[in-house]
Tab-separated table of C-alpha atoms in Angstrom:
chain	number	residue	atom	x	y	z
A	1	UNK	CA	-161.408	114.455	-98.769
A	2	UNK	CA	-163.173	114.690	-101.998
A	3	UNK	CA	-165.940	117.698	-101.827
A	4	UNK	CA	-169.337	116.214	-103.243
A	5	UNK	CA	-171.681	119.380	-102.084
A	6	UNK	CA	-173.670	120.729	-105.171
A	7	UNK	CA	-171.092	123.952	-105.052
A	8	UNK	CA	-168.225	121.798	-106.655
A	9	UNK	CA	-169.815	121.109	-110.058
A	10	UNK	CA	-171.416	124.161	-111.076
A	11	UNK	CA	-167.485	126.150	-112.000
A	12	UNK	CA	-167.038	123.288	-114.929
A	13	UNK	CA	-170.377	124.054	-116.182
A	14	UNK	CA	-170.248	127.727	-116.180
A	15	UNK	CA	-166.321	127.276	-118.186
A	16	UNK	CA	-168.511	125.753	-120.604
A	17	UNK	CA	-170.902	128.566	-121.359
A	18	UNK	CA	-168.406	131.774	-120.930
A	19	UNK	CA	-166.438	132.827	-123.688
A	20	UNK	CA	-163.116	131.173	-124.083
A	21	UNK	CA	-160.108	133.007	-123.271
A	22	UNK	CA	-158.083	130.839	-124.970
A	23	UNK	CA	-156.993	133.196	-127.919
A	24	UNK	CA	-156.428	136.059	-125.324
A	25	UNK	CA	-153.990	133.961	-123.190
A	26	UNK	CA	-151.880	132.411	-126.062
A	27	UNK	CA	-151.778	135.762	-128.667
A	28	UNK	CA	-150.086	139.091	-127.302
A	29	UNK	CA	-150.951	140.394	-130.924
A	30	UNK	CA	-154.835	139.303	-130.396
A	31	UNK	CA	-154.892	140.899	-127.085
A	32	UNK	CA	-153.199	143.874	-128.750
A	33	UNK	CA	-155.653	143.949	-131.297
A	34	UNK	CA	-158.546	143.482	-129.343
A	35	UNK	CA	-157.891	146.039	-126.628
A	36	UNK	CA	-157.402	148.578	-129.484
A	37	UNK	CA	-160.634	147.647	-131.062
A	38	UNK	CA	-162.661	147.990	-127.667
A	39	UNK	CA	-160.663	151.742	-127.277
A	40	UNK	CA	-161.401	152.851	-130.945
A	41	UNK	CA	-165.268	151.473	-131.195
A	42	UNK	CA	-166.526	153.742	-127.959
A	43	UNK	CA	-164.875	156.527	-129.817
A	44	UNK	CA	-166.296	155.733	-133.007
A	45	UNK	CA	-169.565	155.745	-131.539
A	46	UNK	CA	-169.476	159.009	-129.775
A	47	UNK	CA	-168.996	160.100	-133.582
A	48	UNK	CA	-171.566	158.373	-134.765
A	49	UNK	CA	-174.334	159.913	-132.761
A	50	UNK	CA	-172.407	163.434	-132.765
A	51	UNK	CA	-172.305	163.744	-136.520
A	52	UNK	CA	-176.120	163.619	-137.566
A	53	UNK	CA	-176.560	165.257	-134.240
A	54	UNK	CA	-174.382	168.255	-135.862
A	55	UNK	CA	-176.155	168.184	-139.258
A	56	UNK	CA	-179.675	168.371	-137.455
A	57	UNK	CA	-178.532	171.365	-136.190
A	58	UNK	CA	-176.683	172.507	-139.165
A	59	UNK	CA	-179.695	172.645	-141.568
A	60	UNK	CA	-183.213	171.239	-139.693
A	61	UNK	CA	-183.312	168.595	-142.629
A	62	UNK	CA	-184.223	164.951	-142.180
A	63	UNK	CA	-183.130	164.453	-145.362
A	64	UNK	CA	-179.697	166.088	-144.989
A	65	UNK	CA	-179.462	163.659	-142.203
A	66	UNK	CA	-180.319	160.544	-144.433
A	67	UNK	CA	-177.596	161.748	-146.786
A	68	UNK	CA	-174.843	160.664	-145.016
A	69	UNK	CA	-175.743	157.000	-145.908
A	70	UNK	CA	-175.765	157.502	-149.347
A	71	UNK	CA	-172.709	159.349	-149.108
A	72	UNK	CA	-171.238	156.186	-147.313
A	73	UNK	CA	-172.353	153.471	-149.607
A	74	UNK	CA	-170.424	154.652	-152.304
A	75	UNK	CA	-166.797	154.572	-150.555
A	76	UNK	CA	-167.696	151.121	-149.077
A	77	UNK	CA	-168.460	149.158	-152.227
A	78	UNK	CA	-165.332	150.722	-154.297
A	79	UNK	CA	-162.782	150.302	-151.598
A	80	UNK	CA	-164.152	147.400	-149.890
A	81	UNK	CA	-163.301	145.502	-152.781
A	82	UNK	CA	-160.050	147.426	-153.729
A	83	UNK	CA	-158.962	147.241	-149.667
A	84	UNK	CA	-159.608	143.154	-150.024
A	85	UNK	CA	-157.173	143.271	-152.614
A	86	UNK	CA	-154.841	145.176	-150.877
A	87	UNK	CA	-154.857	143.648	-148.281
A	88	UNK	CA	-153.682	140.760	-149.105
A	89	UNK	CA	-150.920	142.525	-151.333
A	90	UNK	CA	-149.162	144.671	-148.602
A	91	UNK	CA	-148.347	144.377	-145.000
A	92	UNK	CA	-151.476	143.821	-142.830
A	93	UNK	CA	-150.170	145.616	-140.028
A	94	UNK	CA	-148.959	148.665	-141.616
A	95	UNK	CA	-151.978	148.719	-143.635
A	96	UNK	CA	-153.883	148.723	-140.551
A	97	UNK	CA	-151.864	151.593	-138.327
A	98	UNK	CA	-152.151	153.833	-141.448
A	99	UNK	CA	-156.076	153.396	-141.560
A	100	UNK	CA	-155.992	153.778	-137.574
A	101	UNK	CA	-154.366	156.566	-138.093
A	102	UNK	CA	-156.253	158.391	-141.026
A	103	UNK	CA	-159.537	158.057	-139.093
A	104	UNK	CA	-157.182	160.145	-136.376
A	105	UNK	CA	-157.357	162.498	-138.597
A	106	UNK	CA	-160.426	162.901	-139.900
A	107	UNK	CA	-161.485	163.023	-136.397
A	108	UNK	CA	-159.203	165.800	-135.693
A	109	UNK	CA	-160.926	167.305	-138.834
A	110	UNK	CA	-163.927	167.032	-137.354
A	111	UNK	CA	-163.463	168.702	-134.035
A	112	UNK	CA	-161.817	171.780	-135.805
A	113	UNK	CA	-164.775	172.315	-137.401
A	114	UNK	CA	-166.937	171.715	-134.435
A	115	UNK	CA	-165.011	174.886	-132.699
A	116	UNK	CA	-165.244	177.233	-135.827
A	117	UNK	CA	-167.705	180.217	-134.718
A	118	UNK	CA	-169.833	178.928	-137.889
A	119	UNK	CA	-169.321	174.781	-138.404
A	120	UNK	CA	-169.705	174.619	-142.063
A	121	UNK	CA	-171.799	171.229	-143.435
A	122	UNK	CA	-170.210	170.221	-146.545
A	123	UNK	CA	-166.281	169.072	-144.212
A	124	UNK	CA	-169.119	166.659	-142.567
A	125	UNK	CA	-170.008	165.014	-145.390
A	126	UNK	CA	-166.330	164.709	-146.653
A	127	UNK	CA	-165.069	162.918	-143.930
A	128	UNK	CA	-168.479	160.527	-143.663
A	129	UNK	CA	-167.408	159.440	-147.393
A	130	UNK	CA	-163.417	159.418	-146.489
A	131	UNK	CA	-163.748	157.652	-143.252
A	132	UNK	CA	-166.158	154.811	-144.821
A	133	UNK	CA	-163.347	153.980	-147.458
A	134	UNK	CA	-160.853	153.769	-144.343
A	135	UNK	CA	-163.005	151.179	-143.064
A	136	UNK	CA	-163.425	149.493	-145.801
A	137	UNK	CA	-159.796	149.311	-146.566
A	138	UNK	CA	-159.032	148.662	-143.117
A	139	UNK	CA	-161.240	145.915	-142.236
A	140	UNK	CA	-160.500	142.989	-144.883
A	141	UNK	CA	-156.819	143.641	-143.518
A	142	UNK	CA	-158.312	143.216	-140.267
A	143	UNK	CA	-159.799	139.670	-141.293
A	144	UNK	CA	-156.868	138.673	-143.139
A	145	UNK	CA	-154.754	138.914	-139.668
A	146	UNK	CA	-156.726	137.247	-137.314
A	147	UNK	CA	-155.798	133.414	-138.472
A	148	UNK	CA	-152.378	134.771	-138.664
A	149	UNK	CA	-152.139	135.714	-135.108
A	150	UNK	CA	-154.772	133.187	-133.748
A	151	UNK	CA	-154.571	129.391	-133.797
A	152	UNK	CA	-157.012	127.041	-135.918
A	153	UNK	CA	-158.364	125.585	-133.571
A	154	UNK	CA	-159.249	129.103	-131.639
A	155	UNK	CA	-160.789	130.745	-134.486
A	156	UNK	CA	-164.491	130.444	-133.178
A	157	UNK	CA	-163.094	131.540	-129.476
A	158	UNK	CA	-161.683	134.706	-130.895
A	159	UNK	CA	-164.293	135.213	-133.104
A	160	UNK	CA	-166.866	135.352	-130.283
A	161	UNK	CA	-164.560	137.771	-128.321
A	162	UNK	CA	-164.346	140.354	-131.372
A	163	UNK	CA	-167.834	140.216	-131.425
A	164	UNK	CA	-168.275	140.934	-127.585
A	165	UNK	CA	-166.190	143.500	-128.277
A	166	UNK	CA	-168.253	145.185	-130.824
A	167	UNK	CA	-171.447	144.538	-128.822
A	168	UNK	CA	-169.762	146.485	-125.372
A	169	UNK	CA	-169.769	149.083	-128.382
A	170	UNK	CA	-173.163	148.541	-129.453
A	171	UNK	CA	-174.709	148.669	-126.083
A	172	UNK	CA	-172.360	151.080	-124.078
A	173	UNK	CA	-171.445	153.967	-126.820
A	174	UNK	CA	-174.300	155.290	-128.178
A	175	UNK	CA	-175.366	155.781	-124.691
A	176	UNK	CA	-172.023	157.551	-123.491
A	177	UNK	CA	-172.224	159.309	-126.723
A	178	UNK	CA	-175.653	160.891	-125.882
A	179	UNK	CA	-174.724	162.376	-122.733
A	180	UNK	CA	-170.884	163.490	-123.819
A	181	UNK	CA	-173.082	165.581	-126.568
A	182	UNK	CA	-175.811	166.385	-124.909
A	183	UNK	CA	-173.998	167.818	-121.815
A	184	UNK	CA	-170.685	168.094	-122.849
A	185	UNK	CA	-171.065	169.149	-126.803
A	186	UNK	CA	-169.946	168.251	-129.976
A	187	UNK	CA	-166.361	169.390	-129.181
A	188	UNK	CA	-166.100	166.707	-126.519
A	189	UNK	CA	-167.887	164.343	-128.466
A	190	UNK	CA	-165.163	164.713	-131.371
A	191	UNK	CA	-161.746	165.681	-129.437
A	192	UNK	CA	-162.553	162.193	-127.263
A	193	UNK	CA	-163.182	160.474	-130.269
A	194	UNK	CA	-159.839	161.370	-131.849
A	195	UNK	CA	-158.034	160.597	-128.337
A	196	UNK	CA	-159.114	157.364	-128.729
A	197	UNK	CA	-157.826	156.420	-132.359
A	198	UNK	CA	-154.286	158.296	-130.982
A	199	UNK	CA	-154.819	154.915	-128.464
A	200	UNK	CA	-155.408	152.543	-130.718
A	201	UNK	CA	-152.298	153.371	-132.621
A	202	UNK	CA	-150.375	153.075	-129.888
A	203	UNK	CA	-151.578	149.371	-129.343
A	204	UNK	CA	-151.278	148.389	-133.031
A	205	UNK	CA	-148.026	149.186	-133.548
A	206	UNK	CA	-146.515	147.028	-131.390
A	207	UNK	CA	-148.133	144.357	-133.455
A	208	UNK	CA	-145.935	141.854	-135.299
A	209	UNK	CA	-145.302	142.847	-139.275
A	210	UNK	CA	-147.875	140.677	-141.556
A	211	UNK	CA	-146.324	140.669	-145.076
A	212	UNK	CA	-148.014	139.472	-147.881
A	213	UNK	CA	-148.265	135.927	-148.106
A	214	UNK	CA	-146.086	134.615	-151.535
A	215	UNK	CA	-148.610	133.567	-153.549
A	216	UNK	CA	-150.334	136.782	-153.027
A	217	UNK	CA	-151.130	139.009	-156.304
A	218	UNK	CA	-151.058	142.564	-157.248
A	219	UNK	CA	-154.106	145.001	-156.136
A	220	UNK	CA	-155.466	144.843	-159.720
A	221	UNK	CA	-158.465	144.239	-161.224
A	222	UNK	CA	-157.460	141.103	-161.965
A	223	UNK	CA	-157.071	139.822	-158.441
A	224	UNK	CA	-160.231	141.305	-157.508
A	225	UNK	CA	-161.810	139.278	-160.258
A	226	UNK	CA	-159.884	135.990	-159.248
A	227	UNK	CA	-161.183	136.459	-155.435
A	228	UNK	CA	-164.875	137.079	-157.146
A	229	UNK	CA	-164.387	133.673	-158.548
A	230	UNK	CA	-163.167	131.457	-155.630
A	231	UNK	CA	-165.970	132.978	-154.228
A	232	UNK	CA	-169.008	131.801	-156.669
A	233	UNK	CA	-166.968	128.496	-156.523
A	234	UNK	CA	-167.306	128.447	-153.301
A	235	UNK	CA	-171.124	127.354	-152.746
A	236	UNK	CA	-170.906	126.749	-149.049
A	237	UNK	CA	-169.282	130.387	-148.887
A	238	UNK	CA	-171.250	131.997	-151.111
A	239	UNK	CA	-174.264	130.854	-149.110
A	240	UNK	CA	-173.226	132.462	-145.952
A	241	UNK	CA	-173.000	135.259	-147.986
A	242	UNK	CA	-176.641	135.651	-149.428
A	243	UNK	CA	-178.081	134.618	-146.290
A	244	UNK	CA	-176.792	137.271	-144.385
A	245	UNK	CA	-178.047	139.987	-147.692
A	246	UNK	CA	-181.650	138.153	-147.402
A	247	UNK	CA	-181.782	138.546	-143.573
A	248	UNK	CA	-180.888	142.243	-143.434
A	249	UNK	CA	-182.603	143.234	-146.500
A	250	UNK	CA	-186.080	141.657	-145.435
A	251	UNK	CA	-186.036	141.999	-141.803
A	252	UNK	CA	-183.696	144.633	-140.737
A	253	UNK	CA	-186.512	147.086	-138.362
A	254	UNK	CA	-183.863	149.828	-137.348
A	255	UNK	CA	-185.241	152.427	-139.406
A	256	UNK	CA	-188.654	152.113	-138.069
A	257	UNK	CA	-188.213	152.118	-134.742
A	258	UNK	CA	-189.175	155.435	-133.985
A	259	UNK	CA	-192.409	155.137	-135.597
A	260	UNK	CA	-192.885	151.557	-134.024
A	261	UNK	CA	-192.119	152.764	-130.186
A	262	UNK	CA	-194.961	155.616	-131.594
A	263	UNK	CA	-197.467	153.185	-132.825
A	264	UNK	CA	-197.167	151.262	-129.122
A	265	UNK	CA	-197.328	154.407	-127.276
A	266	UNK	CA	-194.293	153.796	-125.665
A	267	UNK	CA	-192.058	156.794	-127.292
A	268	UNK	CA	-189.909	156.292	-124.065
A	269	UNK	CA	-189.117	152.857	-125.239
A	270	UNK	CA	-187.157	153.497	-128.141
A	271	UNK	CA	-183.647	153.778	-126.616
A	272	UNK	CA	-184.107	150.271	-125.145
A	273	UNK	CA	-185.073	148.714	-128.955
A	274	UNK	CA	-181.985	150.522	-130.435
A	275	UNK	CA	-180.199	148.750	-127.607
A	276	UNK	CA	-182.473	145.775	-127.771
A	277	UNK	CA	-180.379	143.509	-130.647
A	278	UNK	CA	-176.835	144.549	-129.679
A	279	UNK	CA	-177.868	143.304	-126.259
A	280	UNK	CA	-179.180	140.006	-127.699
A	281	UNK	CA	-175.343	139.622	-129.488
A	282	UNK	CA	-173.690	139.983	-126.318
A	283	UNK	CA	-175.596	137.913	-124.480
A	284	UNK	CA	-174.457	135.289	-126.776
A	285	UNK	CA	-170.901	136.540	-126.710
A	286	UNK	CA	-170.921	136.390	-122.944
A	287	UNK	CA	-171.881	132.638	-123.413
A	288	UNK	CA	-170.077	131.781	-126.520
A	289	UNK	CA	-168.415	128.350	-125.172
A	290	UNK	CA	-170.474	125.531	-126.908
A	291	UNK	CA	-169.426	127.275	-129.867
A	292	UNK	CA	-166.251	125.558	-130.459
A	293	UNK	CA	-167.906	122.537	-129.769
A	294	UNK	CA	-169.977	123.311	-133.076
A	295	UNK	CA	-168.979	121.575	-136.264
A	296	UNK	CA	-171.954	122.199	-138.874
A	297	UNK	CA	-171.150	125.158	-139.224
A	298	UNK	CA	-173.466	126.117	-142.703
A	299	UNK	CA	-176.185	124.343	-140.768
A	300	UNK	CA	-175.925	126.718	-137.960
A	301	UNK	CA	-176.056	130.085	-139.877
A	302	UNK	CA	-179.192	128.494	-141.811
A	303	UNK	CA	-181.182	127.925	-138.445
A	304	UNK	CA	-180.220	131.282	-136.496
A	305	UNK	CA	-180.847	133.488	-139.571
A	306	UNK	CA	-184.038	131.536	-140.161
A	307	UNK	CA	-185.054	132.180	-135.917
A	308	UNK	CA	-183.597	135.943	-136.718
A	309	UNK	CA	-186.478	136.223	-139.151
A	310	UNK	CA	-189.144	134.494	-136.749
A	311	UNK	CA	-188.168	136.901	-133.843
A	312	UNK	CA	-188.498	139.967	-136.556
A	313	UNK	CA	-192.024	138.442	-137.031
A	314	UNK	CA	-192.966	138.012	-133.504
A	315	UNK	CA	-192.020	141.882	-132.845
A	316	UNK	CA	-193.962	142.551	-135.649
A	317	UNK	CA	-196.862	141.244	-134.322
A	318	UNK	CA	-196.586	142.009	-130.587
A	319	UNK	CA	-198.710	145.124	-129.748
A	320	UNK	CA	-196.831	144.933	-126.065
A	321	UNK	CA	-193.791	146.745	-125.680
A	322	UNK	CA	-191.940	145.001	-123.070
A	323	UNK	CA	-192.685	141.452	-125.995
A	324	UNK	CA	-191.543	143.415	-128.763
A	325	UNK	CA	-188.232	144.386	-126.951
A	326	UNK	CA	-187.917	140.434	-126.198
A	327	UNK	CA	-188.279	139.458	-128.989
A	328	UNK	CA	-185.640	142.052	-130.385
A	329	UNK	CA	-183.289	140.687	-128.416
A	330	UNK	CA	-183.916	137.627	-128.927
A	331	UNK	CA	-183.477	138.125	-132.864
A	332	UNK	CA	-179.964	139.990	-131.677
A	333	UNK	CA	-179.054	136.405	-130.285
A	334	UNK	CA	-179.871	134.486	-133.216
A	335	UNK	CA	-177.940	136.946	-135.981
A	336	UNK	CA	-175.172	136.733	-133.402
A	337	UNK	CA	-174.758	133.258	-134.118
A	338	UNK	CA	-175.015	133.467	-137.453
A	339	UNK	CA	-172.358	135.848	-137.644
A	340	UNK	CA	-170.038	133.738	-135.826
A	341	UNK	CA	-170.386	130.788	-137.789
A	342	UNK	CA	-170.318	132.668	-141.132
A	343	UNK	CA	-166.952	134.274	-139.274
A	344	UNK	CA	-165.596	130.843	-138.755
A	345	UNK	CA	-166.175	129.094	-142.082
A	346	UNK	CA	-164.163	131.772	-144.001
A	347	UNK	CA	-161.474	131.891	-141.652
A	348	UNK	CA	-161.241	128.188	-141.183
A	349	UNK	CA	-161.513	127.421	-145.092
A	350	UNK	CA	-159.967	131.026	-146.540
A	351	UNK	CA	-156.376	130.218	-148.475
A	352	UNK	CA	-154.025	132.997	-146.789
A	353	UNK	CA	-152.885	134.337	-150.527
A	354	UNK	CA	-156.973	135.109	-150.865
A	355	UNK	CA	-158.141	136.477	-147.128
A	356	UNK	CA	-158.555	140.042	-148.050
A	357	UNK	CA	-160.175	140.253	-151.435
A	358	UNK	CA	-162.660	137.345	-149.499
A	359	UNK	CA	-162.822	139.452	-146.037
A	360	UNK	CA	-163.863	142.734	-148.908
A	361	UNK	CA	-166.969	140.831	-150.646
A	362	UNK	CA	-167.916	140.049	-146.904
A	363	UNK	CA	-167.892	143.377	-146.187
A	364	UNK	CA	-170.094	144.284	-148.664
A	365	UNK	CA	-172.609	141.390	-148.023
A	366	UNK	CA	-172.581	142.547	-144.177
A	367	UNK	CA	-172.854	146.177	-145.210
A	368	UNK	CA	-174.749	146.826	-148.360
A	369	UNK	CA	-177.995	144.753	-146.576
A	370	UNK	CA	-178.527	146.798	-144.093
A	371	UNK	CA	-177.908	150.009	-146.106
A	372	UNK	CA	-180.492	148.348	-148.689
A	373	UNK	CA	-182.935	146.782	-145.746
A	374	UNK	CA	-183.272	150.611	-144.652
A	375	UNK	CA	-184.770	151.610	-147.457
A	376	UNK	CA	-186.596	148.721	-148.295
A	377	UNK	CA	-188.523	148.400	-144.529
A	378	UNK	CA	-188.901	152.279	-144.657
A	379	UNK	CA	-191.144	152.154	-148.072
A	380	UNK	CA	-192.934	148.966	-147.245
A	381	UNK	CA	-193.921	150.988	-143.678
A	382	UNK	CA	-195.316	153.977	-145.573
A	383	UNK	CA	-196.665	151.637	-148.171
A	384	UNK	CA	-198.630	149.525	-145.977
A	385	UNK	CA	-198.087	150.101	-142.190
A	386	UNK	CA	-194.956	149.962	-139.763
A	387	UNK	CA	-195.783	146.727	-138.300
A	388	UNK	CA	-197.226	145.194	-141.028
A	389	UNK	CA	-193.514	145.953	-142.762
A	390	UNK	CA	-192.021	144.606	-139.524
A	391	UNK	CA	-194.019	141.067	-139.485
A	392	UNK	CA	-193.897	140.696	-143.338
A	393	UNK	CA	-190.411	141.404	-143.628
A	394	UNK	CA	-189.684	138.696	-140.686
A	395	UNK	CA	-191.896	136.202	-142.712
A	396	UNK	CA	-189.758	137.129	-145.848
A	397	UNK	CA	-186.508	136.324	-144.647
A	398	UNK	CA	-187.473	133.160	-143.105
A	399	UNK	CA	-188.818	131.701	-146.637
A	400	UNK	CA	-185.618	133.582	-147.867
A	401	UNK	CA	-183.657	131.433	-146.054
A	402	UNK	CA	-185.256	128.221	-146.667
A	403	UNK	CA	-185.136	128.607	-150.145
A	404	UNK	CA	-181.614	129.622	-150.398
A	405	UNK	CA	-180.815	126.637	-147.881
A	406	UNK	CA	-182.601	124.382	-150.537
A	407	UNK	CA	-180.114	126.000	-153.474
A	408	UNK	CA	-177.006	125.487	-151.945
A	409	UNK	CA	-177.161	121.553	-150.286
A	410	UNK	CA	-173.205	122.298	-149.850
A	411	UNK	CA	-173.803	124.990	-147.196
A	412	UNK	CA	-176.196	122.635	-145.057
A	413	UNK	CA	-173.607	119.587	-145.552
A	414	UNK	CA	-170.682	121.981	-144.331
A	415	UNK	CA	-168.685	120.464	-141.618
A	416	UNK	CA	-165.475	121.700	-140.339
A	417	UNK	CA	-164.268	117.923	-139.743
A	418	UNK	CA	-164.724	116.704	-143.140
A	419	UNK	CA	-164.485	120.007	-145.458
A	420	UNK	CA	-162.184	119.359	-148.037
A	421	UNK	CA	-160.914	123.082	-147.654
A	422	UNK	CA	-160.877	123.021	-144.357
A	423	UNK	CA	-158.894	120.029	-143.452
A	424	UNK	CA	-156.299	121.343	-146.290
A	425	UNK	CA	-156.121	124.300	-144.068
A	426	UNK	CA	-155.677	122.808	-140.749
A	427	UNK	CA	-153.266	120.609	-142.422
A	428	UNK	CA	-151.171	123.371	-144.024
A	429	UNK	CA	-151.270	125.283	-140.394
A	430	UNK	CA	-150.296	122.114	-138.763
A	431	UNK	CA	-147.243	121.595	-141.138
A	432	UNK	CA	-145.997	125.076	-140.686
A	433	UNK	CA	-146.701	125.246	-136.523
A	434	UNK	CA	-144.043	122.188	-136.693
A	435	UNK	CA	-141.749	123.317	-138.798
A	436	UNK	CA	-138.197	124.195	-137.322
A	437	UNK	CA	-137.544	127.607	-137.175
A	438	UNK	CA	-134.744	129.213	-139.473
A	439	UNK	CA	-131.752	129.303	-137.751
A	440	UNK	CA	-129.875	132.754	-138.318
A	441	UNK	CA	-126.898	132.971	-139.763
């Protein structure tokens, strides 16, 4: 007997909202990959809070504390590029254990300074500037993998999951992180840190080798050059690009938070709007289905960065806490979904011979923003008010946006379908999934 009750329909429905598993059934190296990723980012994030904690204490400078940004930015626009090039030139995977394991250990650098009877300040800085070029090397390679070890047609499945991932991160760390140092100490903070990068090796190693694809070229200038210029051919690209640099730089309110949660008289608040976006990412993660259902892709990341910039707005202009926090979240959604889509058209469209020098100018158009949208919100809030720089900034990246939509048609007319790159792509993947294997001699 057929069951007709109202309980029977709702499982297909709820398949269609939760992230799809897909990529985690059918890829040991994805699962690999992503269970070392979910290890090393709590780690990382104990770090992250225990670091400026340290320097706080160290010298009772603000500044000193701001430093470590600028010390950052430098390492990540040098070897983001050079690691794009890289990594398409060299093995992926051992390209990826060796970074794994040189943030080991710098974190084992870290924690034997922690226990010295006088921590000195200048090893902090050091490994701040070494362990942003690690990521920077490391993460283009990380790109470059993923439609290696992940089919076509699963590429916005697994992108969604990476990004649950990072929000778990986002969300869970820095609040782990503030009792480990706050109760536990910088020691802890530091030694579990570097326990969990000894993890992560563990899992990446047993991933398959990645060699450079055949067509790939030297780590010179040159090639970096060459993947500068698919890049500007590439209009649809490049607008993912910009649009992501316009959003961040105009209406990226982390570094006024503080002063916001002051001006609402809700000081206690300010934990929650830290956690406020990353929340508003995984909620999206955590219902990430209709994504692969999504073919207008440059449409997509037009619209969510545009409703990233209204929400920015909106908290601008809220004088209630509990609608500003909303509203944060609800701008965490929409940049979610942006990010996924910009995620997808690269890795859908991306020749394999060019991942990595692509993966390292998306780095820095992911990276430099926010490192420039600090400043900038921070100087328009002492120019002229903290939530006047919140609500104006919002407003700024929405006509941002708009006018960038309006300058590149070909990002609006994307479709995955129809793309001439991408259906080379899916072709080229299809062509090599049925080819017979070598038979050994």
């Amino acid at each position: 007997m057929t069951d007709h009750s109202p309980t029977s329909a709702p499982p297909s429905r709820l398949r269609a909202v939760l992230p799809d598993l897909t990529p985690w059934r059918a890829s040991a190296d994805f699962r690999r990959l992503w269970l070392a990723g979910l290890v090393s980012t709590f780690g990382s994030f104990l770090t992250f809070v225990a670091l400026p904690v340290q320097i706080k204490e160290l010298t009772g400078s603000a500044a000193a504390v701001g430093a470590i940004g600028a010390v950052e930015l430098v390492p990540l626009i040098v070897f983001g590029l050079y690691g794009g090039a890289l990594a398409d030139a060299l093995d992926k995977r051992k390209l990826i254990v060796w970074t794994e394991a040189g943030q080991a250990v710098l974190s084992a650098a870290l924690l034997v300074n922690a226990l010295l009877p006088s921590p000195a300040v200048w090893p902090l800085y050091i490994v701040a500037a070494l362990s942003s070029a690690l990521v920077s090397v490391q993460r283009p390679a990380l790109e470059a993998l993923l439609p290696r070890i992940v089919a076509h047609d699963q590429l916005p499945a697994a992108g969604s999951l990476n990004a649950l991932r990072w929000q778990v991160g986002g969300v869970a760390g820095p609040a782990l992180a503030g009792v480990v140092v706050a109760y536990a100490g910088l020691g802890w903070a530091y030694g579990a840190d570097l326990l969990t990068f000894v993890v992560s090796v563990v899992f990446i190693v047993g991933l398959a080798p990645s060699p450079a694809s055949p067509e790939a070229a030297k780590p010179t200038l040159k090639a970096i050059a060459e993947g500068a210029r698919y890049a500007w051919s590439r209009k649809e690209l490049l607008g993912t690009y910009v649009i992501d640099i316009a959003a961040m730089l105009f209406a990226l309110p982390l570094a006024v938070l503080p002063f916001l949660a002051d001006e609402l008289n809700a000081p206690w608040s300010l934990g929650l709007m830290y956690a406020a976006v990353p929340a508003g990412a995984m909620l999206v993660s955590l219902t990430s289905g209709w994504t692969s259902r999504v073919h207008r892709h440059g449409r997509a990341v037009v619209v969510s960065a545009a409703l990233w910039g209204v929400a920015i707005t909106a908290a601008g202009l809220s004088r209630n806490v509990w609608l500003v926090l909303l509203f944060l979240t609800l701008g965490g959604a929409a940049d979610m979904v942006s990010g996924i889509f910009r995620g997808v058209m690269g890795n859908q469209t991306i020749p394999d011979e060019l991942r990595g020098r692509l993966a390292g100018i998306e780095l820095l158009s992911y990276s430099v923003g926010p490192q420039l949208g600090q400043t900038y919100m921070g100087g328009i809030a002492a120019w002229r008010g903290v939530r006047t720089a919140v609500w104006s900034g919002g407003l700024l990246c929405v006509g941002a946006v708009g006018l960038l939509a309006l300058c590149l048609p070909k990002l609006m007319t994307y479709d995955a379908r129809t793309n001439e790159h991408a259906v080379r792509l899916r072709e080229q993947r299809s062509a090599a999934a049925a080819a017979p294997a070598p038979v050994e001699g």
